[in-house]
CSV table of C-alpha atoms in Angstrom, one decimal:
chain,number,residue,atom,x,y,z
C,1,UNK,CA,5.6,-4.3,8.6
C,2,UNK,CA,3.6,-2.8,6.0
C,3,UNK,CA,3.4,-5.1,2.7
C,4,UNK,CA,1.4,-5.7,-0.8
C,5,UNK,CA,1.7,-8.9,-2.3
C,6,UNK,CA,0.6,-9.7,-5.8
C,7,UNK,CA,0.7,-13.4,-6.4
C,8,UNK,CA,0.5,-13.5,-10.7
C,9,UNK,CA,3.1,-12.9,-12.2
C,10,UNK,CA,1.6,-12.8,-15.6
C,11,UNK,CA,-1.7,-13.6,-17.2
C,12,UNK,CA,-3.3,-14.1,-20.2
C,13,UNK,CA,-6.7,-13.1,-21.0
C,14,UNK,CA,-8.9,-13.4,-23.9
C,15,UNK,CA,-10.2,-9.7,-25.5
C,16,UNK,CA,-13.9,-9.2,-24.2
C,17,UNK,CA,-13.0,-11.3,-21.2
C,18,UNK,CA,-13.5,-9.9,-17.6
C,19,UNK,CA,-10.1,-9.8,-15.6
C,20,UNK,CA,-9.1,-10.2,-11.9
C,21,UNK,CA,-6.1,-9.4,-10.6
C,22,UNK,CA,-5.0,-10.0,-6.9
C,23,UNK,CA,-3.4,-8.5,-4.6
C,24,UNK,CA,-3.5,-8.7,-0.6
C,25,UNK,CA,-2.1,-6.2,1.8
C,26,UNK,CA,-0.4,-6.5,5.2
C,27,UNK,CA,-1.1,-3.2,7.8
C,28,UNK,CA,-1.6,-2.6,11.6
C,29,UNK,CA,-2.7,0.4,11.1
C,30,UNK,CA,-6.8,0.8,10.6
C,31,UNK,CA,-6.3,3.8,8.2
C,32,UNK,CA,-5.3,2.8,4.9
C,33,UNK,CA,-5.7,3.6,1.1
C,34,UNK,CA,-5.1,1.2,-1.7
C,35,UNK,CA,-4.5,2.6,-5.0
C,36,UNK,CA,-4.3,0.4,-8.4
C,37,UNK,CA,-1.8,2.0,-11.9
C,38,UNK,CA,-1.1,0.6,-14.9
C,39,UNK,CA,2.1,0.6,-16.7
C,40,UNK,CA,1.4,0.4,-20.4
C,41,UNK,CA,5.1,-0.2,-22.4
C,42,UNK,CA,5.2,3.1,-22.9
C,43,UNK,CA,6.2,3.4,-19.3
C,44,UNK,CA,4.4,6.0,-17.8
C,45,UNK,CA,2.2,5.0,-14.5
C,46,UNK,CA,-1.5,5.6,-14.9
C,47,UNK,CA,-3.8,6.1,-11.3
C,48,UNK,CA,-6.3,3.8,-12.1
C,49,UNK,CA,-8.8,3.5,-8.6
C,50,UNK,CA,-8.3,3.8,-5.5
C,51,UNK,CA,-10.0,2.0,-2.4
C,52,UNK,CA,-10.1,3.9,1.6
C,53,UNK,CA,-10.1,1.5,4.0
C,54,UNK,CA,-13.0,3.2,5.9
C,55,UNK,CA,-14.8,3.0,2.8
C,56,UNK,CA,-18.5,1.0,2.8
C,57,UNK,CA,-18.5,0.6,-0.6
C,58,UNK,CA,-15.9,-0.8,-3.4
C,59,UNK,CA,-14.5,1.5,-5.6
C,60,UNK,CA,-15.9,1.6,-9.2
C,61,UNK,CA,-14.5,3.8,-11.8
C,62,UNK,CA,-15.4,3.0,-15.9
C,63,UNK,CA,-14.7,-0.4,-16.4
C,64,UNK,CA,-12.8,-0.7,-13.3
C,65,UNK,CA,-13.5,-2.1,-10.3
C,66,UNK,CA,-11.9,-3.0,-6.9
C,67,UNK,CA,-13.2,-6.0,-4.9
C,68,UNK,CA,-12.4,-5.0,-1.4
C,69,UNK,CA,-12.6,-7.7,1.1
C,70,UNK,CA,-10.8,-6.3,4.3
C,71,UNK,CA,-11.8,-9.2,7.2
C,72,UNK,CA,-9.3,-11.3,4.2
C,73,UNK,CA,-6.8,-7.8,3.5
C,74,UNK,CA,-7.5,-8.4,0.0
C,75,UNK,CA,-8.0,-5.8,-3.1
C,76,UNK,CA,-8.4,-7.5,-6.0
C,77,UNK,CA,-8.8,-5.4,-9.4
C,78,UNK,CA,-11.4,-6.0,-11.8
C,79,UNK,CA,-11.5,-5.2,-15.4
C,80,UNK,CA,-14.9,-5.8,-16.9
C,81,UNK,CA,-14.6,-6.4,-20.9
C,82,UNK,CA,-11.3,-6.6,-21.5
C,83,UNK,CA,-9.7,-4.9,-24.1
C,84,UNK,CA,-6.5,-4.8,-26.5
C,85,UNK,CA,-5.4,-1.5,-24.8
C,86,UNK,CA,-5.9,-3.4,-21.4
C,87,UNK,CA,-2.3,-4.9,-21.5
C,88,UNK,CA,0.0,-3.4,-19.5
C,89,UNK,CA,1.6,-4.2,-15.9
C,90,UNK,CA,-0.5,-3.6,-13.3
C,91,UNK,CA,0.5,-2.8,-9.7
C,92,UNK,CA,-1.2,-2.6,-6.2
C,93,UNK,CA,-0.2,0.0,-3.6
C,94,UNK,CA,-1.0,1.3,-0.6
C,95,UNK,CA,-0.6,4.4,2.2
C,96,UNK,CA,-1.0,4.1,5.4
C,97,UNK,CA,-0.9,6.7,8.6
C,98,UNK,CA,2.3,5.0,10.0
C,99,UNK,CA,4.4,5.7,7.2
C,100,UNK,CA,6.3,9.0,8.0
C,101,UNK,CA,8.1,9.1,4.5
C,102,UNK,CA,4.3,9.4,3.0
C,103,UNK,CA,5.0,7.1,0.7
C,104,UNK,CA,3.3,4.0,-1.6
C,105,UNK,CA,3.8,0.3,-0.8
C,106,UNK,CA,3.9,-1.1,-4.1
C,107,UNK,CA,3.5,-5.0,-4.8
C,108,UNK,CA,5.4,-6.3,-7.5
C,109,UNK,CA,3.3,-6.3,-10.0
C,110,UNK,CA,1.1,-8.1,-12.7
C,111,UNK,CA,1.8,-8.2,-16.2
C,112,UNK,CA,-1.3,-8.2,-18.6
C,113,UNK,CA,-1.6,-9.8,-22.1
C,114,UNK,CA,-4.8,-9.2,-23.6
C,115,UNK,CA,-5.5,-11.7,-26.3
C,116,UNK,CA,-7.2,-11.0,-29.3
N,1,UNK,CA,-1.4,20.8,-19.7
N,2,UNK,CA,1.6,18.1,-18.3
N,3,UNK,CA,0.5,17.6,-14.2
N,4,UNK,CA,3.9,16.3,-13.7
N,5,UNK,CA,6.9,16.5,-16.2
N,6,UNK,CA,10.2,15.3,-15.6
N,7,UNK,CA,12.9,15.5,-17.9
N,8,UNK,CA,14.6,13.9,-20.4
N,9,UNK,CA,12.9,11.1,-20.9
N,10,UNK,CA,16.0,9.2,-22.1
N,11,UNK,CA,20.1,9.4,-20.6
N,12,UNK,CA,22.6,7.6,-21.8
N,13,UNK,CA,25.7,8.4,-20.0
N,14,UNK,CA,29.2,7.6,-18.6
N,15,UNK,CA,30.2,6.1,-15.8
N,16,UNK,CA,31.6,8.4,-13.3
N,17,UNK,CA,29.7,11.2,-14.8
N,18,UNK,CA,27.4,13.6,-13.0
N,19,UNK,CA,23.8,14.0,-14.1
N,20,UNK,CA,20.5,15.7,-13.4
N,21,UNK,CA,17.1,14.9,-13.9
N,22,UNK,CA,14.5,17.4,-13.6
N,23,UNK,CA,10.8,17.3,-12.4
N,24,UNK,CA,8.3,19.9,-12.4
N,25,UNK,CA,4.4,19.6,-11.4
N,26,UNK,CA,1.8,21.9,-11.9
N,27,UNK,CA,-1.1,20.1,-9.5
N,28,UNK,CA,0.0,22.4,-6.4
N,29,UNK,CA,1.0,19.4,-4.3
N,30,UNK,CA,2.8,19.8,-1.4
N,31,UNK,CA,4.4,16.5,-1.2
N,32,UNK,CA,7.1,15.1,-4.2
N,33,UNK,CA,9.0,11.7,-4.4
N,34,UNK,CA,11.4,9.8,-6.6
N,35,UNK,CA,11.5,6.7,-7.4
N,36,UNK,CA,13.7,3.8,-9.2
N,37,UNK,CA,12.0,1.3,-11.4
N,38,UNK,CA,14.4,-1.2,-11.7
N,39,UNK,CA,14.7,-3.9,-14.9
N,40,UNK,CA,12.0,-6.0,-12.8
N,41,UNK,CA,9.8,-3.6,-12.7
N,42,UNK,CA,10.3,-3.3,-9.0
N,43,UNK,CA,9.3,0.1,-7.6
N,44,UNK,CA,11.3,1.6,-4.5
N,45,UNK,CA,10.9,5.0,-3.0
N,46,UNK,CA,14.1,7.2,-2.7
N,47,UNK,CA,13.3,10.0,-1.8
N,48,UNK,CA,10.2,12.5,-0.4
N,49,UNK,CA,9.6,15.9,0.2
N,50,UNK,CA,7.1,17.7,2.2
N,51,UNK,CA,7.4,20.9,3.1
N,52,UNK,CA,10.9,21.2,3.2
N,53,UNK,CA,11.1,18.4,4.8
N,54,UNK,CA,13.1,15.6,3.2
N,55,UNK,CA,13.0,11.9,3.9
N,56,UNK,CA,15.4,10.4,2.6
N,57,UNK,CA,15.4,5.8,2.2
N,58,UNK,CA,18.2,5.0,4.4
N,59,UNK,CA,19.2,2.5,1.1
N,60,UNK,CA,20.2,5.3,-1.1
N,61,UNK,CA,23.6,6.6,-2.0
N,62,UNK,CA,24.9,9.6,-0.9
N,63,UNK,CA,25.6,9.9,-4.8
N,64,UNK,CA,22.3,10.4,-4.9
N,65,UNK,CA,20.6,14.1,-3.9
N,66,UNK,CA,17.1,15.9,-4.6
N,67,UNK,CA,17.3,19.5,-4.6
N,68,UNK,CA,13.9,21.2,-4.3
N,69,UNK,CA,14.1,24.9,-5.6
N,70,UNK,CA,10.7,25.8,-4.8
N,71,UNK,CA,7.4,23.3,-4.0
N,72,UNK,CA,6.3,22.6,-7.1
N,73,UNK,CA,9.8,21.5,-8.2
N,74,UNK,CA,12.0,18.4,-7.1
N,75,UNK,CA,15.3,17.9,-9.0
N,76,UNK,CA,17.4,14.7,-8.8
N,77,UNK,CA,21.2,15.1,-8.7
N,78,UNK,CA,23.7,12.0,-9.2
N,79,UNK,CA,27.0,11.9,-8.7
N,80,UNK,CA,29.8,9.3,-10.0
N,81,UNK,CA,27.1,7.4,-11.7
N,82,UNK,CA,27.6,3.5,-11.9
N,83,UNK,CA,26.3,1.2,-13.7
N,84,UNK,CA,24.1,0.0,-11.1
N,85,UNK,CA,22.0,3.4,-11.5
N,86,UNK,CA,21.1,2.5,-14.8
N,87,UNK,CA,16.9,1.9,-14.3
N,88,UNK,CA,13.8,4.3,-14.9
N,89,UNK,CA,13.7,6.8,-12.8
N,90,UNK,CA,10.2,8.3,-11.7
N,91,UNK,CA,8.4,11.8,-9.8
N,92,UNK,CA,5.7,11.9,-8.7
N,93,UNK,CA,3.3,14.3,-6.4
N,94,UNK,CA,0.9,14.1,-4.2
N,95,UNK,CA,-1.5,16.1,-2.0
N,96,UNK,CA,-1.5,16.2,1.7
N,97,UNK,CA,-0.2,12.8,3.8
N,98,UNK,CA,-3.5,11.4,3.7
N,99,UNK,CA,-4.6,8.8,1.6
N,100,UNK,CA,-4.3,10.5,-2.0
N,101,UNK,CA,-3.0,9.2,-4.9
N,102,UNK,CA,0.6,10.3,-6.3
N,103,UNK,CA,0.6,11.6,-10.0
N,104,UNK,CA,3.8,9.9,-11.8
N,105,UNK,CA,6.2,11.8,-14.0
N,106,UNK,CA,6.7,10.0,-17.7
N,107,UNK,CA,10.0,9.1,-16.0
N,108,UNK,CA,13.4,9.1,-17.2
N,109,UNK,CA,15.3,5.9,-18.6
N,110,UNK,CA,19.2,6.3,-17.7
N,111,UNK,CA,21.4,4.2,-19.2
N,112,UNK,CA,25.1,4.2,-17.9
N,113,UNK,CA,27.8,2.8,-20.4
């Protein structure tokens, strides 16, 4: 069965800091996309990156990056230079072809606390 | 311009009152979802829609309905609400059942009293 697993909770990270935030994923299927959003407290959910399985390269986009190891099913998001602005909750998803409901397999999510 | 709006934003209600929460999105997708946010921040899909074609989580209530008027419009209808329901409420689009990302709503807090 499909799954996302995001192990932290919480974390606290100084401002400037670079962040990483796991997250490993559980498919059969060889065709997969893994997406990364933020929820500020505002509550609206922000796309952030997103990472195809048949992908050679990781995704990069502005200060974020995703560390895509797939031999390990691991998509860990990086935030270079942290920022104030930064903190939020941050989840993993992904979409696979064997889903017929098309939908997102979300983790549970990461809450952010930049420090200033 | 809004790529997906959903309205209100906030509902405080009743119990064993019917509500509606409306979504609109402007991107031209063809496929639309709801979802609940519950107070852990958990995210489950309820419901999606492609090309008339609904799939409905097998979890949900039958209080719980989405009526699509037209593609780029996905309506949720609840009925006898509970206290239960109370949680944030999100649509969201997407393009195509490949590997795109889905563009979330603001979403809609409902609170039943």
């Amino acid at each position: 069965a499909q799954k996302i697993t995001q192990t932290q909770p919480g974390m606290f990270v100084q401002e400037k800091e670079a962040v990483t935030l796991d997250c490993t994923y559980d498919t059969s299927d060889p065709s997969y996309g893994l997406f990364w959003y933020k929820q500020p407290s505002s509550g609206e959910m922000i796309f952030l990156i997103y990472q195809g399985s048949y992908d050679q390269q990781n995704a990069t986009e502005g200060r974020y990056s995703l560390n895509f190891q797939k031999a390990r099913k691991s998509a860990n998001l990086v935030i270079s230079a942290s920022q104030l602005g930064d903190s939020a909750m941050y989840f993993c998803a992904m979409r696979d072809s064997m889903d017929s409901n098309y939908q997102l397999i979300w983790g549970a999510g990461t809450k952010l606390i930049i420090k200033p | 311009d809004t790529a997906v709006s959903q309205t209100p934003k906030y509902l405080v209600t009743q119990m064993g009152n019917d509500k509606s929460i409306k979504c609109e999105q402007n991107l031209g997708h063809d496929t639309m979802y709801w979802y609940k946010q519950d107070s852990k921040k958990f995210l489950k899909i309820m419901f999606s829609y492609n090309n008339k074609e609904l799939i409905i989580n097998e979890t949900v209530p039958n209080r719980f309905s989405p009526k699509s008027p037209d593609k780029a419009h996905l309506n949720l209808h609840i009925n006898s609400l509970e206290l239960g329901d109370s949680a944030v409420y999100f649509c969201a689009s997407s393009q195509g059942q490949g590997h795109t990302e889905a563009f979330f709503g603001q979403g809609t807090r409902l609170t039943v009293v």
